[in-house]
Short mmCIF file of C-alpha atoms in Angstrom, two decimals:
data_model
loop_
_atom_site.label_atom_id
_atom_site.label_comp_id
_atom_site.label_asym_id
_atom_site.label_seq_id
_atom_site.Cartn_x
_atom_site.Cartn_y
_atom_site.Cartn_z
CA MET A 101 33.45 36.38 18.11
CA ILE A 102 30.23 37.49 16.46
CA GLN A 103 31.91 40.69 15.32
CA ALA A 104 34.81 38.67 13.86
CA LEU A 105 32.41 36.43 11.95
CA TRP A 106 30.49 39.49 10.73
CA ARG A 107 33.69 41.09 9.41
CA ARG A 108 34.64 37.83 7.67
CA ARG A 109 31.23 37.41 6.05
CA GLY A 110 31.24 37.15 2.27
CA VAL A 111 29.47 39.64 0.06
CA PRO A 112 26.55 37.83 -1.63
CA LEU A 113 27.68 39.11 -5.01
CA ALA A 114 25.92 36.37 -6.98
CA TRP A 115 22.55 37.17 -5.41
CA LEU A 116 23.06 40.92 -5.78
CA LEU A 117 23.78 40.49 -9.48
CA LEU A 118 20.65 38.37 -9.95
CA SER A 119 18.32 40.57 -7.92
CA ARG A 120 19.62 43.82 -9.42
CA GLN A 121 17.18 43.35 -12.31
CA PRO A 122 14.02 41.78 -10.81
CA VAL A 123 12.26 41.45 -14.16
CA ARG A 124 15.12 39.47 -15.64
CA LEU A 125 15.25 37.30 -12.52
CA LEU A 126 11.53 36.57 -12.69
CA ILE A 127 11.81 35.66 -16.36
CA ALA A 128 14.67 33.29 -15.57
CA LEU A 129 12.75 31.65 -12.72
CA ALA A 130 9.64 31.36 -14.87
CA GLY A 131 11.66 29.69 -17.62
CA ILE A 132 13.29 27.25 -15.19
CA SER A 133 9.96 26.46 -13.57
CA PHE A 134 8.33 25.93 -16.95
CA ALA A 135 11.11 23.53 -17.97
CA GLY A 136 10.76 21.71 -14.65
CA ILE A 137 6.97 21.43 -14.98
CA LEU A 138 7.35 20.10 -18.51
CA MET A 139 9.82 17.47 -17.33
CA PHE A 140 7.61 16.54 -14.38
CA MET A 141 4.58 16.11 -16.63
CA GLN A 142 6.31 14.14 -19.37
CA LEU A 143 8.09 11.80 -16.95
CA GLY A 144 4.92 11.50 -14.86
CA PHE A 145 2.85 10.49 -17.87
CA ARG A 146 5.52 8.01 -18.94
CA ASP A 147 5.84 6.36 -15.53
CA GLY A 148 2.08 6.53 -15.02
CA LEU A 149 1.63 4.66 -18.29
CA PHE A 150 3.95 1.90 -17.14
CA ASP A 151 2.34 1.67 -13.68
CA ALA A 152 -1.21 1.74 -15.08
CA SER A 153 -0.40 -1.01 -17.56
CA VAL A 154 0.38 -3.44 -14.70
CA THR A 155 -2.32 -2.46 -12.19
CA ILE A 156 -4.02 -5.86 -12.43
CA HIS A 157 -0.74 -7.71 -12.86
CA ARG A 158 0.40 -6.53 -9.43
CA LEU A 159 -2.85 -7.66 -7.79
CA PHE A 160 -2.72 -11.28 -8.99
CA ASP A 161 -2.22 -13.79 -6.20
CA ALA A 162 0.54 -15.76 -7.89
CA ASP A 163 4.22 -16.60 -7.64
CA LEU A 164 4.46 -17.81 -11.23
CA VAL A 165 2.41 -17.03 -14.33
CA LEU A 166 1.89 -19.14 -17.45
CA MET A 167 1.19 -17.34 -20.71
CA SER A 168 1.21 -18.11 -24.39
CA PRO A 169 4.45 -17.16 -26.18
CA ARG A 170 2.21 -15.56 -28.81
CA SER A 171 0.89 -13.03 -26.29
CA MET A 172 2.44 -9.62 -26.87
CA SER A 173 0.85 -7.62 -24.06
CA SER A 174 -2.36 -7.20 -22.06
CA ILE A 175 -4.08 -5.80 -25.15
CA SER A 176 -3.07 -8.77 -27.30
CA MET A 177 -3.41 -11.97 -25.29
CA ALA A 178 -3.38 -15.38 -26.96
CA GLY A 179 -4.64 -18.64 -25.51
CA PHE A 180 -2.72 -21.78 -24.59
CA PRO A 181 -3.84 -25.29 -23.56
CA GLU A 182 -5.21 -25.37 -20.02
CA ARG A 183 -3.67 -28.80 -19.53
CA ARG A 184 -0.24 -27.12 -19.33
CA LEU A 185 -1.37 -25.45 -16.11
CA ILE A 186 -2.61 -28.77 -14.76
CA GLN A 187 0.72 -30.37 -15.63
CA THR A 188 2.55 -27.93 -13.35
CA MET A 189 0.88 -29.64 -10.38
CA ALA A 190 3.41 -32.43 -10.86
CA GLU A 191 6.06 -30.03 -9.52
CA PRO A 192 6.35 -30.66 -5.73
CA ALA A 193 6.79 -26.93 -5.02
CA VAL A 194 3.44 -26.01 -6.61
CA GLU A 195 0.67 -25.62 -4.05
CA SER A 196 -2.30 -24.51 -6.21
CA VAL A 197 -3.17 -23.12 -9.62
CA SER A 198 -5.89 -20.88 -11.07
CA PRO A 199 -6.90 -20.68 -14.74
CA VAL A 200 -7.85 -17.18 -15.91
CA HIS A 201 -9.58 -15.93 -19.05
CA TRP A 202 -8.57 -12.48 -20.31
CA ASN A 203 -10.24 -10.65 -23.18
CA PHE A 204 -11.98 -7.43 -24.18
CA VAL A 205 -15.77 -7.22 -24.47
CA LEU A 206 -18.28 -4.51 -25.37
CA TRP A 207 -20.17 -3.04 -22.41
CA ARG A 208 -23.41 -1.16 -23.05
CA ASN A 209 -23.89 1.99 -20.99
CA PRO A 210 -27.17 1.35 -19.10
CA GLU A 211 -28.06 5.04 -19.35
CA THR A 212 -27.02 6.16 -22.86
CA ARG A 213 -27.09 2.66 -24.48
CA SER A 214 -23.74 3.36 -26.15
CA THR A 215 -21.12 0.60 -26.17
CA ARG A 216 -17.50 0.75 -25.10
CA SER A 217 -14.76 -1.86 -24.80
CA LEU A 218 -13.57 -2.99 -21.37
CA LEU A 219 -11.36 -5.78 -20.06
CA ALA A 220 -13.10 -8.91 -18.77
CA LEU A 221 -11.46 -11.47 -16.49
CA GLY A 222 -12.96 -14.90 -15.99
CA PHE A 223 -11.92 -17.16 -13.09
CA GLU A 224 -13.25 -19.86 -10.81
CA PRO A 225 -15.10 -18.09 -7.98
CA ASP A 226 -13.61 -20.45 -5.39
CA ASP A 227 -10.04 -19.58 -6.43
CA ALA A 228 -7.93 -16.78 -5.01
CA LEU A 229 -7.52 -14.32 -7.87
CA PHE A 230 -6.08 -11.24 -6.15
CA VAL A 231 -3.81 -10.78 -3.15
CA ASP A 232 -6.24 -8.11 -2.00
CA SER A 233 -9.32 -9.33 -0.16
CA MET A 234 -11.69 -7.30 -2.36
CA LEU A 235 -13.12 -10.47 -3.90
CA ALA A 236 -13.37 -12.55 -0.74
CA ASP A 237 -16.93 -11.55 0.14
CA GLN A 238 -18.21 -11.10 -3.40
CA SER A 239 -16.85 -14.00 -5.42
CA ALA A 240 -19.63 -16.31 -4.19
CA SER A 241 -22.18 -14.23 -6.10
CA LEU A 242 -20.38 -15.04 -9.36
CA ARG A 243 -21.37 -18.70 -9.10
CA GLN A 244 -24.71 -17.66 -10.54
CA LYS A 245 -24.46 -17.36 -14.30
CA GLY A 246 -24.77 -13.84 -15.65
CA ARG A 247 -23.37 -12.10 -12.56
CA VAL A 248 -20.38 -9.77 -12.84
CA LEU A 249 -18.26 -7.51 -10.62
CA PHE A 250 -17.80 -4.03 -12.07
CA ASP A 251 -14.72 -1.85 -11.57
CA ALA A 252 -15.95 1.23 -9.70
CA ARG A 253 -12.92 3.20 -10.93
CA SER A 254 -13.73 2.66 -14.60
CA ARG A 255 -14.10 5.74 -16.74
CA PRO A 256 -17.49 7.53 -16.55
CA GLU A 257 -18.25 6.68 -20.19
CA PHE A 258 -19.43 3.26 -18.99
CA GLY A 259 -22.29 4.88 -17.12
CA PRO A 260 -23.22 5.56 -13.47
CA VAL A 261 -22.87 1.90 -12.54
CA ALA A 262 -21.17 2.38 -9.17
CA GLU A 263 -23.53 5.19 -8.17
CA ARG A 264 -26.63 3.17 -8.94
CA PHE A 265 -25.31 0.05 -7.24
CA ASN A 266 -24.33 1.95 -4.08
CA ALA A 267 -27.79 3.52 -4.08
CA GLY A 268 -29.30 0.03 -3.79
CA GLN A 269 -30.59 -0.16 -7.35
CA VAL A 270 -30.43 -3.27 -9.51
CA VAL A 271 -27.88 -2.58 -12.22
CA GLU A 272 -28.21 -4.60 -15.41
CA SER A 273 -26.68 -4.10 -18.81
CA GLU A 274 -25.49 -5.95 -21.88
CA VAL A 275 -22.02 -7.34 -22.48
CA ALA A 276 -21.30 -8.69 -25.93
CA GLY A 277 -25.05 -8.79 -26.51
CA GLN A 278 -25.72 -10.88 -23.37
CA ARG A 279 -27.72 -9.66 -20.38
CA VAL A 280 -25.66 -9.40 -17.17
CA ARG A 281 -26.31 -8.12 -13.65
CA VAL A 282 -23.77 -6.32 -11.48
CA SER A 283 -23.52 -8.21 -8.19
CA GLY A 284 -20.66 -6.21 -6.66
CA LEU A 285 -17.99 -3.59 -7.13
CA VAL A 286 -14.20 -3.78 -7.15
CA GLU A 287 -11.61 -1.02 -7.41
CA LEU A 288 -8.89 -1.73 -9.95
CA GLY A 289 -8.59 1.40 -12.09
CA PRO A 290 -8.22 2.00 -15.82
CA SER A 291 -4.99 1.66 -17.77
CA PHE A 292 -3.72 2.79 -21.13
CA GLY A 293 -4.92 -0.51 -22.52
CA ALA A 294 -8.34 -0.69 -20.84
CA ASP A 295 -10.72 2.07 -19.74
CA GLY A 296 -12.59 -0.27 -17.41
CA ASN A 297 -12.59 -3.77 -15.97
CA LEU A 298 -15.09 -6.56 -15.38
CA ILE A 299 -14.68 -9.74 -13.33
CA THR A 300 -16.87 -12.78 -13.71
CA SER A 301 -16.85 -16.56 -13.52
CA ARG A 302 -15.40 -18.71 -16.26
CA GLU A 303 -18.88 -20.00 -17.07
CA THR A 304 -20.25 -16.51 -17.61
CA PHE A 305 -17.12 -15.48 -19.48
CA ARG A 306 -17.54 -18.33 -21.97
CA SER A 307 -21.19 -17.39 -22.47
CA LEU A 308 -20.15 -13.81 -23.26
CA LEU A 309 -17.44 -15.02 -25.62
CA PRO A 310 -18.72 -18.32 -27.04
CA SER A 311 -15.75 -18.54 -29.37
CA THR A 312 -13.53 -19.19 -26.33
CA SER A 313 -12.31 -22.76 -26.38
CA ARG A 314 -13.08 -24.78 -23.25
CA GLY A 315 -9.59 -26.20 -23.31
CA SER A 316 -7.86 -22.84 -23.67
CA ILE A 317 -6.97 -20.08 -21.19
CA GLU A 318 -5.03 -16.82 -21.45
CA LEU A 319 -3.29 -16.88 -18.04
CA GLY A 320 -2.33 -19.53 -15.55
CA LEU A 321 -1.64 -18.40 -11.98
CA ILE A 322 0.60 -20.66 -9.91
CA ARG A 323 1.04 -20.38 -6.14
CA LEU A 324 4.06 -22.07 -4.57
CA ARG A 325 4.58 -23.64 -1.19
CA ASP A 326 6.22 -21.61 1.54
CA GLY A 327 9.99 -21.42 1.12
CA ALA A 328 10.01 -22.32 -2.59
CA ASP A 329 12.24 -20.25 -4.85
CA PRO A 330 10.14 -18.87 -7.74
CA GLU A 331 13.16 -18.50 -10.03
CA ALA A 332 14.31 -22.08 -9.50
CA VAL A 333 10.81 -23.50 -9.93
CA ALA A 334 10.30 -21.45 -13.08
CA GLU A 335 13.52 -22.86 -14.54
CA ARG A 336 12.43 -26.42 -13.83
CA LEU A 337 9.01 -25.85 -15.39
CA ARG A 338 10.57 -24.30 -18.51
CA ALA A 339 12.80 -27.36 -18.86
CA TRP A 340 10.01 -29.91 -19.18
CA LEU A 341 6.92 -27.99 -20.32
CA PRO A 342 6.35 -27.82 -24.10
CA ASN A 343 7.27 -24.64 -25.92
CA ASP A 344 3.62 -23.69 -26.45
CA VAL A 345 3.65 -21.97 -23.06
CA SER A 346 5.95 -19.43 -21.37
CA VAL A 347 6.73 -19.41 -17.64
CA PHE A 348 7.25 -16.09 -15.82
CA THR A 349 7.82 -15.16 -12.24
CA LYS A 350 5.37 -12.50 -11.12
CA LYS A 351 8.10 -9.85 -11.28
CA ALA A 352 9.09 -10.92 -14.80
CA PHE A 353 5.42 -10.96 -15.80
CA ILE A 354 5.11 -7.32 -14.72
CA GLU A 355 8.33 -6.35 -16.49
CA PHE A 356 7.17 -8.14 -19.65
CA GLU A 357 4.12 -5.86 -19.80
CA LYS A 358 6.11 -2.72 -19.02
CA ASN A 359 8.69 -3.58 -21.64
CA TYR A 360 6.00 -3.78 -24.30
CA TRP A 361 4.92 -0.20 -23.67
CA ARG A 362 8.53 0.90 -23.23
CA SER A 363 10.06 -0.60 -26.36
CA SER A 364 7.32 -1.85 -28.69
CA THR A 365 5.33 1.37 -28.85
CA ALA A 366 6.25 4.98 -29.50
CA ILE A 367 4.53 6.22 -26.34
CA GLY A 368 7.49 5.85 -23.99
CA PHE A 369 9.83 7.44 -26.52
CA ILE A 370 7.47 10.38 -27.04
CA PHE A 371 7.24 11.19 -23.34
CA SER A 372 11.00 10.83 -22.87
CA LEU A 373 11.56 13.13 -25.84
CA GLY A 374 9.15 15.66 -24.33
CA ALA A 375 11.17 15.67 -21.09
CA ALA A 376 14.37 16.14 -23.10
CA MET A 377 12.83 19.08 -24.95
CA GLY A 378 11.92 20.68 -21.62
CA PHE A 379 15.54 20.29 -20.53
CA VAL A 380 16.80 21.92 -23.73
CA VAL A 381 14.34 24.81 -23.44
CA GLY A 382 15.47 25.43 -19.88
CA CYS A 383 19.14 25.38 -20.91
CA VAL A 384 18.53 28.01 -23.57
CA ILE A 385 16.62 30.29 -21.18
CA VAL A 386 19.16 30.04 -18.36
CA TYR A 387 22.08 30.51 -20.74
CA GLN A 388 20.55 33.66 -22.19
CA ILE A 389 19.97 35.09 -18.71
CA LEU A 390 23.46 34.31 -17.42
CA TYR A 391 25.17 35.35 -20.64
CA GLY A 392 23.33 38.65 -20.58
CA ASP A 393 24.26 39.17 -16.93
CA VAL A 394 27.95 38.53 -17.62
CA SER A 395 27.89 40.83 -20.65
CA ASP A 396 26.20 43.64 -18.70
CA HIS A 397 28.73 43.46 -15.89
CA LEU A 398 31.93 42.93 -17.85
CA PRO A 399 33.34 46.35 -16.78
CA GLU A 400 32.74 45.47 -13.12
CA TYR A 401 34.34 42.05 -13.56
CA ALA A 402 37.27 43.67 -15.36
CA THR A 403 37.71 46.12 -12.49
CA LEU A 404 37.82 43.27 -9.99
CA MET A 405 40.34 41.42 -12.16
CA ALA A 406 42.49 44.58 -12.36
CA MET A 407 42.31 44.84 -8.57
CA GLY A 408 43.86 41.40 -8.29
CA TYR A 409 40.89 39.08 -7.88
CA PRO A 410 41.73 35.71 -9.47
CA LEU A 411 39.61 34.59 -12.40
CA ARG A 412 38.46 31.46 -10.56
CA ASP A 413 36.77 33.60 -7.88
CA LEU A 414 34.85 35.53 -10.51
CA LEU A 415 33.91 32.35 -12.32
CA ALA A 416 32.64 30.99 -8.99
CA VAL A 417 30.25 33.95 -8.83
CA VAL A 418 28.61 32.89 -12.09
CA VAL A 419 28.45 29.28 -10.88
CA ARG A 420 26.69 30.41 -7.69
CA GLU A 421 24.21 32.35 -9.82
CA GLY A 422 23.38 29.15 -11.67
CA LEU A 423 23.03 27.24 -8.39
CA MET A 424 20.69 29.88 -6.94
CA LEU A 425 18.54 29.84 -10.06
CA ALA A 426 18.27 26.05 -9.85
CA LEU A 427 17.28 26.07 -6.17
CA VAL A 428 14.74 28.89 -6.42
CA GLY A 429 13.30 27.75 -9.77
CA TYR A 430 12.78 24.16 -8.65
CA VAL A 431 10.37 24.98 -5.81
CA PRO A 432 7.47 26.31 -7.94
CA ALA A 433 8.06 23.54 -10.49
CA TYR A 434 7.70 20.90 -7.77
CA ALA A 435 4.59 22.54 -6.32
CA ALA A 436 2.97 22.84 -9.76
CA GLY A 437 3.87 19.23 -10.53
CA GLU A 438 2.11 18.00 -7.38
CA GLY A 439 -0.99 20.02 -8.25
CA LEU A 440 -1.13 18.83 -11.85
CA TYR A 441 -0.61 15.21 -10.79
CA ALA A 442 -3.60 15.49 -8.45
CA LEU A 443 -5.68 17.01 -11.25
CA ILE A 444 -4.75 14.20 -13.64
CA ARG A 445 -5.52 11.49 -11.08
CA GLY A 446 -8.94 12.99 -10.46
CA SER A 447 -9.76 13.38 -14.15
CA THR A 448 -8.36 10.16 -15.62
CA GLN A 449 -7.97 7.75 -12.65
CA LEU A 450 -4.43 7.07 -13.84
CA PRO A 451 -1.81 6.37 -11.13
CA VAL A 452 0.22 9.52 -11.79
CA GLY A 453 1.95 10.80 -8.66
CA MET A 454 5.14 12.36 -7.39
CA SER A 455 7.77 9.79 -6.50
CA PRO A 456 10.99 10.57 -4.62
CA GLN A 457 13.03 9.20 -7.52
CA ARG A 458 11.34 11.51 -10.02
CA ALA A 459 11.63 14.53 -7.73
CA VAL A 460 15.38 13.92 -7.35
CA LEU A 461 15.78 13.26 -11.08
CA VAL A 462 14.08 16.51 -12.13
CA PHE A 463 16.03 18.51 -9.56
CA SER A 464 19.25 16.95 -10.84
CA LEU A 465 18.30 17.83 -14.42
CA ILE A 466 17.50 21.42 -13.42
CA LEU A 467 20.79 21.64 -11.53
CA VAL A 468 22.74 20.29 -14.51
CA MET A 469 20.78 22.64 -16.77
CA CYS A 470 21.67 25.72 -14.72
CA MET A 471 25.25 24.77 -13.96
CA GLY A 472 25.93 23.76 -17.55
CA SER A 473 24.51 27.05 -18.80
CA ALA A 474 26.68 28.89 -16.26
CA LEU A 475 29.81 27.11 -17.47
CA VAL A 476 29.06 28.04 -21.07
CA ALA A 477 28.29 31.65 -20.13
CA MET A 478 31.59 31.91 -18.24
CA ARG A 479 33.54 31.63 -21.48
CA LYS A 480 32.88 35.31 -22.16
CA LEU A 481 34.23 36.18 -18.75
CA ALA A 482 37.30 33.96 -19.18
CA ASP A 483 38.07 35.63 -22.52
CA ALA A 484 37.67 39.16 -21.12
CA ASP A 485 40.76 41.39 -21.20
CA PRO A 486 40.58 44.30 -18.72
CA ALA A 487 42.69 46.47 -21.00
CA GLU A 488 40.36 45.96 -23.97
CA ILE A 489 37.25 46.59 -21.88
CA PHE A 490 38.52 49.93 -20.66
#
């Protein structure tokens, strides 16, 4: 049986044609890998931008969110009357609410004395701000005016705040010209809109930004009773609340922020265009390799056609060449993508990582790139006339 299978084995013609010229094969694989790496990086930056823009949004302990209709994104938040949040308590499904201030302030580096903008959140220390328990043991310290929680994952330009605090030192600095003391650390991470984050009480927040109206807030977090449908409750609140406030479910609140970066800025388009350019570059490289291979072996193909081999079998050889190039070229692109993602995370603290969806997408694009180039290159073989070649 083994001998019968051995006699029936197929000749790996596609691989023999590719490996006959190792230099050309390496160039083709390098081109495919380069195109794959470019697509991985561009799509990774794009998705990382969207994920980083909603890092804090995801952490909020809320089922519904109130926001001013004049707010465009996290970098352009407008205030709305706090009484609108209090009015939502009339809805039987609402269990509790939390007013939140959201604005950017200038932080002075305690070491270099330079200033840099970071995002400040103000809330009532007794309220549940995040679903994570990171604030549970530290929020009590914010009841004292002038105390803040600093984001340990903020960019290093803000100074060695986390290092000094963990070393047991008293860390003080200036925010908006006011003296503050770091009473704890949280881990949120920077985004494209904010390089660092600061959490404090509403009292301290208003002292840092005295222009903030006492009757105005930027966000209203609403927690519902168990079993309540957020969509249905949101619809009821929209029906009777004035139009000076917008009601979002938490999922819609996250999508609202992502949509701003996706459609209202050129950043998402630029990264998508970069991925498309990588795809085009790969197509050109693979087409040139396969076209050159077909041209170099036209006499051999013509001989096989004269011997009675159908054209579809010869075309299948070129298709298998494209498939092999896609499979072999994808592996180094994936490995390089993982390494570069790790480098970016370590350097920028941005949530850039390999996701299964992106890995499948890039492989699919590389496969389409190679197979499409093979189909175009096969036109020369389909037009070949054995009599003219000889």
